[in-house]
Amino acid sequence: MMAEEFSLSFLMELERDKILEVLYRDQVVQKAEDDRIRKLKMQLHQLRWKGVKNVNESQERSCARCQQSLGWMLNRGAVCEGCSHRVCSGCRIYLNIYIWKCTVCYAHREVKIKTGDWFFEERAKKFSLSGKYETTGTKLLTSYQKMSNISVVPPTPPPFAEAASEGNSMDLSKSKGFTKSVENLFFSLTTHMKKISKSQDDVTAPRFHLTADYGQHAEWRKERRSQSDTAIDIANRITNAPNLLNLIKKTKGTEECEDSSSKQEEDFNFTSNTIFSGRRKYGSICSINSTCTEADNYDKTNVTGEIELAIMYNFKTSTLEICIKACTNLAYGEEKKKKCNPYVKTYLLPDKSPQSKLKTAVKKNTVNPSFLETLKYKIHCSQLVTRMLQISVWHSGTLKRKVFLGEVLIPFESWDFGDNSLQSFNCYQLKTKVIIAPQNRACMV
Amino acid sequence: MTDGDYDYLIKLLALGDSGVGKTTFLYRYTDRIFNPKFITTVGIDFREKRVVYNNTGPNGSPGKTFKVHLQLWDTAGQERFRSLTTAFFRDAMGFLLMFDLTSQQSFLNVRNWMSQLQANAYCENPDIVLIGNKADLSDQREVNERQAKDLADKYGIPYFETSAATGQNVEKTVDMLLDLIMKRMEQCVDKTQVSETVNGAASGKLDPVKPEEKKCAC
Ligand SMILES: Nc1nc2c(ncn2[C@@H]2O[C@H](COP(=O)(O)OP(=O)(O)O)[C@@H](O)[C@H]2O)c(=O)[nH]1
Ligand SMILES: [Mg+2]
Ligand SMILES: [Zn+2]
Ligand SMILES: [Zn+2]
């Protein structure tokens, strides 16, 4: 009897994890897409800007696109139906034998197709969604994160109350944007799951929010079940948390205490709203969506340079080994002072807990640091496919200030550890942090 | 697979009763293999594939080729996931509506799925292909081709009989849907740009002196 109930609730929890995992994968797709769209719109913007400048600069009759002067009788040019600018025959692109557009209008049309704007515009006619570009996946995740937050609000302020309240207020301000139906939807999904496991014990509801593992560790799950849980309990677990995720062990033991103060500053800042399980687990998404202080940090420096590293998986010891060789041509952490003290930090996403964080030593005063350090994660190879390695480079400034210098994301979904070419050293271009904010996408004009 | 080196992101979604072969079909399409194991889809899932699309230019002349990143959403057919799965309908640009040729019931339910689509898809008449799957099990067939074709004609959508087991028509079906969507994209932008032009011309009459201030150049 008990065993049956156990397996049922186990299943529901797995279901929820499975769905969250899918949503998380979707965010990766979405992130690449947002990046691509931003680039396309930027290109169009530049093209258009060029045209406008030409028009303003010259008083005489000339082609708005290439500035070639136009005659009054011969080579008069013609007015583009899209933008009403006069253009020469060389700056027209024919859609068919009758209809043409000027180069800019044509590019505009292309961008509208390639960005999927045609779709979002069509959809906006049928649904009045809060965000024109927002996807159901993103909404679900965000409201899930919000819900986890609301239902586990600490009764008494935990030691990191500041971070917690920051997360709250931010969510409230964002919450206006969500359509009620989706919230209800996820709520019904979650209550449905709760209902089924309700008979189990009375800590079901919190447990629903507090599960932090990937569902493979029945042992640990059982142990958790017997614990009464309060928010304080979680808080403790997060700050000390040595046994929270023994799936991943730091093999580099020393630095944990060395940077405990910077951890406060950096990680809590970064994951200010990742205190609770759903948030911790999918903290990266959450921070992507948010406009928290750390996100601002990402904008301040430009990102340049490359990182050279090798990734190996040791099947004998079940360890993922990342050998960080060097970085080249990094941006300065403090541009004015031409200062840069770089170090490399890794997370094995979606886990953003301190257990998942590894760091190299800080190199002083260089934009071409050589590290030659190996960072190791103890993780079973079967779990690796759902993970993504986040390798970020940071500048360690005075007063423990951190400045983001770039990152590389490596998903293991289709990684072949038998492939030797992947195991040798490779250079990866450092990328800016992509902040997904679908509502804020520049409107096409 | 997650780099942005592609020209289009096209999101398709498979729907239909549980057990008709949606998951197996998508697996077949992306990985070209038949996975006979029955793994129930939990709520939602997706698979991805990069394909090269050849666009025929105006007058059927050979056109450009594009890299298309396909995100193929898979949904659970079961009722208890309904509210979750239908919420994903509105993000998809095209639909693979599937029934099982060996199950009359799954065919009868196509009507219900159609009305779900009309309510939840991004527009009233999205691009859909109707798929009769498990064509390889001809001795167990319960739905004949005529019946299915008539229904598809009624909705004005194409119909294909496929087999995720043998691969019959699987690629052809997805290609067809992709084709429909690519055509629609062009229609959509040209339609709206024509109406923009009409407005532009009208205001142009009222104020013909400042052609520079039109929308296009801002
Ligand atoms: N013979 C045959 N079996 C199929 C075919 N497609 C799916 N199946 C089987 O039908 C069962 C249900 O398939 P599944 O893809 O899980 O259905 P779904 O619920 O729609 O996702 C599985 O056992 C498949 O192996 C097919 O084309 N031919
Ligand atoms: Mg399925
Ligand atoms: Zn010109
Ligand atoms: Zn134009």
XYZ file of C-alpha atoms and ligand atoms in Angstrom:
694
model
C 0.000 0.000 0.000
C 2.619 2.471 1.060
C 4.883 1.332 -1.708
C 2.200 1.964 -4.279
C 1.573 5.479 -3.132
C 5.235 6.135 -3.063
C 5.738 5.107 -6.626
C 2.793 7.183 -7.757
C 4.019 10.334 -6.173
C 7.443 9.534 -7.438
C 6.067 9.425 -10.921
C 4.344 12.748 -10.612
C 7.469 14.353 -9.402
C 9.372 12.871 -12.269
C 6.754 14.182 -14.636
C 7.189 17.650 -13.340
C 10.935 17.340 -13.657
C 10.597 16.010 -17.146
C 8.445 18.929 -18.218
C 10.762 21.437 -16.608
C 13.678 19.850 -18.380
C 11.903 20.247 -21.717
C 11.152 23.871 -20.930
C 14.744 24.401 -20.037
C 15.941 22.921 -23.311
C 13.490 25.184 -25.069
C 15.092 28.196 -23.422
C 18.388 27.228 -25.003
C 16.763 27.192 -28.440
C 15.038 30.451 -27.666
C 18.243 32.052 -26.539
C 20.012 31.247 -29.795
C 16.988 32.541 -31.662
C 16.870 35.823 -29.779
C 20.536 36.296 -30.458
C 20.044 35.708 -34.145
C 17.066 38.037 -34.339
C 18.924 40.796 -32.595
C 21.719 40.534 -35.138
C 19.305 40.598 -38.074
C 17.565 43.677 -36.774
C 20.859 45.354 -36.131
C 21.961 44.746 -39.707
C 18.729 46.153 -41.038
C 19.074 49.141 -38.801
C 22.538 49.858 -40.112
C 21.426 49.505 -43.706
C 18.543 51.858 -43.145
C 20.650 54.370 -41.311
C 23.019 54.536 -44.256
C 20.138 55.388 -46.546
C 18.787 58.102 -44.310
C 22.157 59.741 -43.971
C 22.509 59.952 -47.710
C 19.186 61.653 -48.116
C 19.998 64.245 -45.520
C 23.446 64.966 -46.808
C 22.604 65.712 -50.362
C 20.207 68.365 -51.528
C 20.284 67.351 -55.151
C 18.232 64.583 -56.691
C 19.943 61.362 -55.948
C 19.186 57.727 -55.254
C 18.282 57.308 -51.615
C 20.177 54.060 -51.441
C 23.434 54.468 -53.345
C 23.490 58.261 -53.660
C 24.118 58.163 -57.382
C 22.759 61.410 -58.808
C 19.570 61.170 -60.797
C 18.596 63.154 -63.876
C 15.387 65.012 -64.583
C 14.892 63.428 -67.965
C 17.120 60.422 -68.250
C 17.896 58.065 -65.439
C 15.213 59.706 -63.328
C 14.899 56.916 -60.838
C 11.539 55.837 -59.477
C 9.749 56.076 -56.166
C 9.718 52.901 -54.087
C 6.196 52.006 -53.060
C 7.365 50.822 -49.690
C 9.225 53.887 -48.481
C 8.428 56.598 -51.055
C 12.111 57.247 -51.633
C 13.416 57.799 -55.125
C 15.933 55.152 -56.102
C 17.989 54.341 -59.165
C 17.376 51.219 -61.202
C 20.365 49.491 -59.667
C 18.856 49.689 -56.179
C 15.661 47.830 -56.985
C 14.965 44.194 -56.335
C 12.148 42.593 -58.274
C 9.795 40.239 -56.469
C 8.211 39.410 -59.808
C 8.228 41.104 -63.188
C 5.976 43.938 -62.002
C 6.682 44.501 -58.353
C 9.971 45.744 -57.023
C 11.235 47.103 -53.756
C 14.216 49.245 -52.957
C 17.112 47.457 -51.288
C 16.127 48.643 -47.831
C 12.469 47.734 -48.164
C 13.504 44.380 -49.515
C 15.786 43.804 -46.548
C 12.951 44.856 -44.271
C 10.727 42.247 -45.857
C 13.413 39.576 -45.495
C 13.928 40.412 -41.862
C 10.221 40.278 -41.203
C 10.170 36.757 -42.576
C 13.377 35.559 -41.032
C 12.659 36.841 -37.565
C 9.224 35.255 -37.549
C 7.632 38.666 -37.214
C 5.032 37.639 -39.775
C 3.930 34.984 -37.304
C 3.873 37.195 -34.258
C 1.878 39.819 -36.125
C -0.669 37.274 -37.276
C -0.939 35.882 -33.786
C -1.385 39.309 -32.242
C -4.549 39.670 -34.325
C -6.057 36.642 -32.641
C -4.696 36.718 -29.114
C -3.919 39.721 -27.029
C -0.910 38.288 -25.279
C 1.085 40.245 -22.787
C 4.267 39.921 -24.793
C 4.023 39.678 -28.506
C 7.075 37.456 -28.712
C 6.677 35.544 -25.503
C 6.447 31.791 -25.784
C 4.329 29.509 -23.655
C 7.455 27.775 -22.438
C 8.963 30.978 -21.138
C 5.713 31.989 -19.489
C 5.313 28.653 -17.793
C 8.810 28.732 -16.443
C 8.512 32.246 -15.187
C 5.219 31.643 -13.463
C 6.554 28.432 -12.051
C 9.473 30.306 -10.593
C 7.187 32.961 -9.259
C 4.864 30.411 -7.712
C 7.662 28.572 -6.030
C 8.663 31.845 -4.558
C 5.261 32.882 -3.313
C 4.338 29.605 -1.753
C 7.571 29.227 0.155
C 7.915 32.759 1.437
C 9.923 32.506 4.628
C 7.912 33.045 7.817
C 10.816 34.802 9.492
C 13.561 36.613 7.718
C 16.369 34.233 6.918
C 19.968 35.433 7.022
C 19.824 36.480 3.407
C 16.550 38.344 3.672
C 17.810 41.097 1.482
C 18.383 38.892 -1.445
C 15.037 37.238 -0.944
C 13.014 40.403 -0.852
C 14.807 41.710 -3.853
C 13.701 38.673 -5.727
C 10.159 39.135 -4.587
C 9.682 42.709 -5.529
C 11.171 42.073 -8.880
C 8.792 39.265 -9.546
C 5.796 41.277 -8.499
C 6.626 44.044 -10.861
C 7.013 41.545 -13.643
C 3.923 39.599 -12.789
C 1.596 42.089 -14.398
C 2.747 40.833 -17.711
C 1.569 37.292 -17.382
C -1.713 36.178 -18.719
C -3.959 34.750 -16.123
C -4.725 31.657 -18.112
C -1.195 30.432 -18.150
C -0.804 30.991 -14.463
C -3.977 29.053 -13.884
C -2.777 26.393 -16.176
C 0.412 25.819 -14.354
C -1.360 26.126 -11.083
C -3.776 23.414 -12.063
C -0.908 21.283 -13.192
C 0.885 21.681 -9.932
C -2.145 21.308 -7.725
C -3.052 18.251 -9.678
C 0.311 16.819 -8.833
C 0.035 17.871 -5.244
C -3.376 16.297 -4.931
C -2.088 12.977 -6.084
C 0.755 12.932 -3.644
C -1.318 14.519 -0.884
C -2.135 11.248 0.822
C 1.536 10.616 1.178
C 2.358 13.016 3.956
C 1.704 16.560 4.898
C 4.873 18.121 3.653
C 3.922 17.386 0.091
C 3.391 20.922 -0.986
C 6.719 22.221 0.153
C 8.435 19.148 -1.110
C 7.063 19.889 -4.476
C 8.961 23.102 -4.504
C 12.008 21.952 -2.736
C 13.190 19.099 -4.785
C 16.530 20.088 -6.052
C 17.889 16.940 -7.564
C 17.211 15.442 -10.924
C 14.990 12.723 -9.681
C 17.471 9.920 -9.983
C 18.398 9.690 -6.353
C 15.715 7.767 -4.598
C 17.900 7.422 -1.557
C 18.283 11.060 -1.056
C 14.667 11.658 -1.836
C 13.562 9.346 0.934
C 15.781 11.049 3.391
C 14.374 14.398 2.389
C 10.853 13.142 2.821
C 11.306 12.617 6.508
C 12.645 16.058 7.097
C 10.289 18.702 8.155
C 10.981 21.665 6.104
C 10.800 25.346 6.621
C 12.278 28.093 4.627
C 14.966 28.489 7.236
C 15.864 24.935 6.761
C 16.359 25.596 3.113
C 18.316 28.661 3.824
C 20.674 26.662 5.926
C 20.959 24.070 3.323
C 21.887 26.583 0.771
C 24.485 28.387 2.753
C 26.153 25.335 4.242
C 24.727 22.775 1.933
C 27.521 20.283 1.941
C 25.193 17.359 1.403
C 22.662 18.983 -0.820
C 23.909 17.637 -4.035
C 26.433 14.972 -3.507
C 25.953 14.127 -7.112
C 28.493 16.752 -7.821
C 31.509 16.933 -5.642
C 34.087 19.539 -5.690
C 37.312 17.786 -6.233
C 39.121 20.999 -5.686
C 38.457 21.402 -2.023
C 40.470 24.412 -1.017
C 38.881 27.350 -2.684
C 35.493 26.829 -1.145
C 36.401 28.626 2.023
C 38.857 30.945 0.402
C 36.160 32.832 -1.376
C 33.238 32.497 0.946
C 32.854 36.216 1.167
C 32.969 36.778 -2.515
C 30.455 34.048 -2.939
C 28.000 36.063 -0.933
C 28.514 38.986 -3.130
C 28.751 37.355 -6.446
C 26.462 34.405 -6.349
C 23.734 35.824 -4.273
C 23.738 38.818 -6.405
C 23.559 36.716 -9.433
C 21.030 34.245 -8.162
C 19.204 36.626 -5.925
C 16.027 34.903 -6.928
C 17.281 31.395 -7.078
C 16.864 30.625 -3.447
C 14.192 28.044 -3.888
C 14.496 24.831 -5.659
C 12.831 25.562 -8.924
C 14.778 28.715 -9.046
C 18.013 27.204 -8.019
C 17.643 24.449 -10.487
C 16.751 26.673 -13.336
C 18.453 29.657 -11.907
C 20.204 30.482 -15.095
C 16.972 30.980 -16.927
C 15.612 32.979 -14.160
C 18.546 35.296 -14.156
C 18.322 35.522 -17.881
C 14.793 36.775 -17.555
C 15.452 39.102 -14.762
C 16.863 42.537 -14.686
C 18.773 42.043 -11.492
C 21.907 43.943 -10.686
C 24.223 41.314 -12.000
C 22.647 41.514 -15.389
C 23.647 45.146 -15.533
C 27.178 44.123 -14.880
C 27.150 42.156 -18.083
C 26.506 45.201 -20.163
C 29.302 47.328 -18.851
C 32.213 45.685 -20.572
C 32.384 44.582 -24.108
C 33.325 41.005 -24.733
C 36.354 40.076 -26.762
C 38.796 37.233 -27.046
C 38.860 33.512 -26.838
C 39.297 30.768 -24.337
C 41.261 27.609 -24.988
C 40.247 24.491 -23.170
C 39.817 20.756 -23.398
C 36.945 18.664 -22.080
C 37.332 15.033 -21.182
C 35.192 12.488 -19.472
C 36.895 9.887 -17.367
C 34.590 6.884 -17.411
C 36.598 5.017 -14.773
C 36.184 7.653 -12.124
C 32.973 9.193 -13.525
C 34.525 12.621 -13.661
C 34.140 15.382 -16.137
C 37.446 17.149 -16.518
C 37.795 20.604 -17.962
C 41.318 21.704 -18.571
C 41.459 25.483 -18.848
C 44.570 26.421 -20.743
C 44.452 30.127 -21.447
C 42.532 33.125 -22.619
C 43.647 35.531 -25.294
C 42.751 39.119 -26.036
C 40.307 39.607 -23.174
C 38.576 42.923 -22.656
C 39.778 44.997 -19.723
C 37.715 44.515 -16.608
C 38.243 48.166 -15.831
C 38.610 49.879 -19.140
C 39.701 53.265 -17.821
C 42.467 51.902 -15.652
C 43.375 49.256 -18.215
C 43.121 46.707 -15.471
C 42.317 43.054 -15.796
C 42.689 40.266 -13.236
C 40.946 37.409 -14.946
C 39.762 34.082 -13.649
C 37.515 31.390 -15.042
C 34.389 30.075 -13.415
C 32.284 27.111 -14.432
C 28.822 25.864 -13.656
C 27.292 22.604 -14.718
C 23.877 23.957 -15.666
C 21.043 23.762 -14.853
C 22.557 23.501 -11.411
C 23.530 26.963 -10.289
C 24.159 26.076 -6.693
C 27.565 26.701 -5.142
C 28.230 22.963 -5.427
C 28.188 23.316 -9.151
C 30.643 26.189 -9.209
C 34.339 25.760 -9.864
C 36.950 28.442 -10.341
C 40.512 28.835 -11.443
C 43.015 31.029 -9.678
C 42.988 34.746 -10.432
C 45.732 35.944 -12.777
C 46.982 39.452 -12.174
C 47.255 42.256 -14.716
C 46.886 40.454 -17.979
C 44.430 40.145 -20.814
C 46.185 36.995 -22.021
C 46.180 34.833 -18.916
C 47.525 31.322 -18.906
C 45.747 29.078 -16.386
C 46.587 25.444 -17.050
C 44.192 24.233 -14.418
C 41.885 21.261 -14.506
C 38.433 21.611 -12.990
C 36.614 18.397 -12.190
C 32.986 17.422 -11.694
C 31.988 14.078 -10.356
C 28.923 13.142 -12.341
C 27.577 9.985 -13.891
C 27.785 10.017 -17.662
C 24.077 9.276 -18.044
C 23.259 12.530 -16.288
C 25.600 14.539 -18.368
C 23.354 14.677 -21.420
C 20.906 16.927 -19.625
C 23.650 19.287 -18.540
C 25.319 22.252 -20.080
C 28.697 23.562 -19.122
C 28.825 27.295 -18.596
C 32.335 28.673 -18.694
C 32.559 32.335 -17.857
C 35.512 34.634 -17.520
C 35.507 37.317 -14.846
C 37.656 40.173 -13.748
C 38.333 40.268 -10.056
C 38.430 43.925 -9.083
C 39.034 45.735 -5.871
C 36.560 45.249 -3.023
C 35.677 41.868 -4.491
C 33.946 43.496 -7.387
C 33.430 41.117 -10.304
C 33.136 42.110 -13.913
C 31.890 39.743 -16.543
C 34.289 39.297 -19.475
C 32.498 36.717 -21.562
C 31.216 33.180 -21.559
C 30.909 29.984 -23.517
C 28.068 27.492 -23.225
C 28.673 23.861 -24.052
C 25.660 21.545 -24.011
C 26.437 17.860 -23.600
C 23.252 16.698 -25.203
C 24.983 15.423 -28.291
C 28.541 15.415 -27.056
C 30.542 12.389 -28.049
C 33.166 11.639 -25.449
C 34.618 8.939 -27.631
C 35.521 11.590 -30.197
C 39.161 12.495 -29.767
C 38.957 15.748 -31.652
C 36.559 17.021 -29.031
C 38.888 15.995 -26.255
C 41.865 17.953 -27.490
C 42.300 21.653 -26.855
C 39.904 23.895 -28.672
C 39.516 27.634 -28.883
C 36.103 29.039 -28.154
C 35.067 32.559 -28.888
C 33.779 34.301 -25.789
C 30.202 35.457 -26.053
C 28.171 38.105 -24.319
C 25.557 37.032 -21.877
C 22.316 36.819 -23.768
C 19.509 38.256 -21.760
C 16.178 36.958 -22.850
C 13.600 39.645 -22.567
C 11.083 38.972 -25.273
C 8.920 41.931 -24.353
C 11.814 44.252 -24.839
C 12.711 43.242 -28.332
C 13.055 46.294 -30.451
C 9.909 46.813 -32.370
C 10.220 46.496 -36.096
C 9.530 49.698 -37.912
C 22.687 22.401 -32.634
C 21.995 25.494 -30.617
C 24.051 28.029 -32.502
C 22.181 30.672 -34.420
C 23.611 29.772 -37.798
C 20.344 29.315 -39.670
C 17.924 31.462 -41.618
C 14.607 30.411 -40.175
C 13.375 28.881 -36.969
C 10.238 26.969 -37.824
C 8.182 25.470 -35.026
C 5.958 22.546 -35.903
C 3.716 20.622 -33.549
C 2.392 17.074 -33.728
C -0.998 16.326 -32.238
C -3.530 13.516 -32.210
C -4.705 10.712 -29.949
C -2.323 8.910 -27.691
C -0.649 5.947 -29.381
C -1.122 7.020 -32.999
C 2.644 7.303 -33.411
C 3.511 10.994 -32.986
C 6.645 10.401 -30.975
C 7.776 7.567 -33.213
C 7.086 9.653 -36.306
C 9.136 12.597 -35.089
C 11.912 10.291 -34.008
C 11.865 8.740 -37.453
C 12.017 12.133 -39.080
C 14.881 13.546 -37.055
C 16.992 10.421 -36.596
C 15.861 8.277 -39.522
C 15.295 5.236 -37.348
C 12.337 3.326 -36.013
C 12.252 3.114 -32.283
C 9.590 0.497 -31.566
C 9.713 1.069 -27.830
C 6.584 2.687 -26.535
C 7.626 5.563 -24.349
C 4.699 7.654 -23.235
C 5.227 11.314 -23.829
C 5.018 13.254 -20.611
C 3.043 16.390 -21.405
C 5.288 17.956 -23.995
C 8.638 17.405 -25.607
C 10.463 18.514 -28.715
C 13.072 17.356 -31.162
C 15.221 19.456 -33.447
C 16.557 19.144 -36.949
C 18.412 21.348 -39.391
C 17.298 21.110 -42.969
C 18.150 22.931 -46.158
C 15.179 24.385 -47.926
C 15.155 25.179 -51.626
C 12.971 28.105 -52.422
C 11.685 28.269 -55.941
C 12.011 31.837 -57.154
C 9.370 33.830 -59.024
C 8.115 31.992 -62.130
C 9.394 28.729 -60.758
C 13.008 29.660 -61.433
C 15.556 28.033 -59.146
C 15.695 30.174 -56.037
C 17.860 30.491 -53.014
C 18.562 27.808 -50.479
C 17.988 28.444 -46.803
C 19.038 26.755 -43.634
C 15.995 25.963 -41.559
C 16.122 25.040 -37.908
C 13.097 22.922 -37.166
C 11.762 22.655 -33.670
C 9.313 19.772 -33.701
C 7.028 19.797 -30.699
C 5.579 16.529 -29.546
C 2.501 16.476 -27.352
C 0.872 13.899 -25.135
C -2.529 12.870 -26.404
C -3.954 12.074 -22.997
C -6.743 14.165 -21.607
C -5.000 14.938 -18.335
C -2.302 16.905 -20.132
C -4.738 18.702 -22.374
C -4.523 22.141 -20.833
C -0.754 21.984 -20.898
C -0.425 20.780 -24.470
C -3.000 23.113 -26.002
C -1.145 26.055 -24.478
C 1.735 25.160 -26.758
C -0.417 25.214 -29.878
C -0.169 28.958 -30.199
C 3.612 28.949 -30.575
C 3.588 26.610 -33.555
C 3.622 27.762 -37.169
C 2.343 24.473 -38.572
C 0.715 21.250 -37.428
C 1.036 17.534 -38.026
C -2.409 16.199 -37.163
C -2.101 12.471 -36.869
C -4.388 9.493 -36.527
C -3.765 5.763 -36.607
C -4.946 3.969 -39.745
C -5.585 0.884 -37.608
C -7.870 2.764 -35.207
C -11.223 4.105 -36.344
C -11.585 5.927 -33.049
C -8.410 7.926 -33.535
C -9.750 8.985 -36.931
C -13.098 10.041 -35.478
C -11.241 12.195 -32.984
C -9.572 14.174 -35.753
C -12.590 16.502 -35.715
C -12.064 17.234 -32.056
C -8.408 17.954 -32.616
C -9.328 20.283 -35.443
C -11.565 22.309 -33.199
C -8.847 22.399 -30.534
C -6.569 23.786 -33.201
C -9.004 26.398 -34.356
C -9.358 27.613 -30.802
C -5.711 27.548 -29.791
C -3.518 27.992 -32.859
C -2.065 31.356 -33.811
C -4.785 31.935 -36.419
C -8.120 30.476 -37.527
C -6.754 28.567 -40.490
C -3.157 27.557 -39.759
C -1.174 25.224 -42.002
C -1.974 21.628 -41.171
C -1.317 18.265 -42.758
C -3.490 15.307 -41.933
C -1.513 12.129 -41.407
C -2.775 8.561 -41.384
C 0.068 6.692 -39.720
C 0.973 2.991 -39.427
C 0.348 2.387 -43.131
C 2.618 -0.645 -42.871
C 0.010 -2.511 -40.832
C -2.243 -2.986 -43.852
C -3.939 -6.113 -42.502
C -5.165 -4.178 -39.451
C -6.363 -1.132 -41.338
C -9.666 0.337 -40.116
C -9.708 3.630 -42.015
C -9.719 3.647 -45.778
C -7.966 6.221 -47.849
C -11.133 7.643 -49.407
C -12.665 8.451 -46.022
C -9.555 10.241 -44.849
C -9.060 12.116 -48.090
C -12.641 13.363 -47.996
C -12.172 14.700 -44.523
C -8.928 16.403 -45.477
C -10.609 17.941 -48.523
C -13.391 19.201 -46.327
C -10.805 21.072 -44.273
C -8.799 22.008 -47.324
C -5.608 20.420 -46.064
C -3.285 17.819 -47.594
C -3.450 14.192 -46.546
C -0.619 11.683 -46.357
C -0.447 8.049 -45.340
C 2.778 7.367 -43.529
C 4.639 4.721 -41.642
C 7.048 5.627 -38.914
C 8.137 1.982 -39.055
C 9.239 1.949 -42.692
C 9.724 5.678 -43.121
C 7.183 5.820 -45.934
C 6.160 9.417 -46.681
C 7.575 10.710 -43.416
C 9.955 13.243 -44.921
C 7.562 14.097 -47.697
C 4.905 15.022 -45.166
C 7.125 17.356 -43.180
C 8.477 18.880 -46.397
C 4.934 19.575 -47.506
C 4.114 21.344 -44.275
C 7.327 23.321 -44.451
C 6.435 24.338 -47.992
C 3.042 25.604 -46.924
C 4.566 27.641 -44.134
C 7.245 29.177 -46.330
C 4.555 30.239 -48.802
C 2.456 31.706 -46.047
C 5.348 33.731 -44.672
C 5.782 35.459 -48.001
C 2.061 36.050 -48.379
C 1.829 37.483 -44.911
C 4.566 40.060 -45.338
C 3.527 41.029 -48.847
C -0.073 41.395 -47.790
C 0.760 43.708 -44.902
C 3.265 45.662 -46.941
C 0.698 46.243 -49.645
C -1.724 47.671 -47.125
C 1.062 49.796 -45.674
C 1.685 51.089 -49.155
C -1.974 51.894 -49.653
C -1.986 53.916 -46.463
C 1.252 55.529 -47.479
C -0.177 56.556 -50.828
C -3.268 58.022 -49.220
C -1.303 60.149 -46.810
C 1.053 60.959 -49.630
C -1.781 62.741 -51.401
C -2.457 64.859 -48.380
C 1.130 65.711 -47.830
C 3.182 65.140 -50.940
C 6.086 67.388 -50.049
C 7.943 65.247 -47.555
C 8.444 61.834 -48.992
C 11.481 61.315 -46.753
C 9.387 61.047 -43.658
C 7.712 57.790 -44.590
C 7.768 54.743 -42.376
C 10.431 52.801 -44.194
C 13.290 55.065 -43.364
C 12.887 55.477 -39.650
N 3.832 -0.777 -37.098
C 3.920 0.504 -36.755
N 3.932 0.858 -35.467
C 4.033 2.149 -35.145
C 4.130 3.151 -36.135
N 4.211 4.339 -35.522
C 4.185 4.102 -34.207
N 4.075 2.791 -33.964
C 3.978 2.144 -32.663
O 2.833 2.650 -32.015
C 3.058 2.801 -30.632
C 2.729 4.202 -30.181
O 3.616 5.125 -30.777
P 3.982 6.487 -30.127
O 4.917 7.174 -31.073
O 4.472 6.361 -28.729
O 2.573 7.219 -30.130
P 2.179 8.659 -29.557
O 1.449 8.460 -28.304
O 1.305 9.264 -30.606
O 3.435 9.440 -29.366
C 4.516 2.421 -30.412
O 4.577 1.118 -29.921
C 5.126 2.481 -31.781
O 6.168 1.581 -31.904
C 4.105 2.747 -37.505
O 4.162 3.547 -38.434
N 3.990 1.410 -37.758
Mg 4.148 10.262 -27.621
Zn 20.847 53.472 -56.213
Zn 11.809 51.382 -50.131
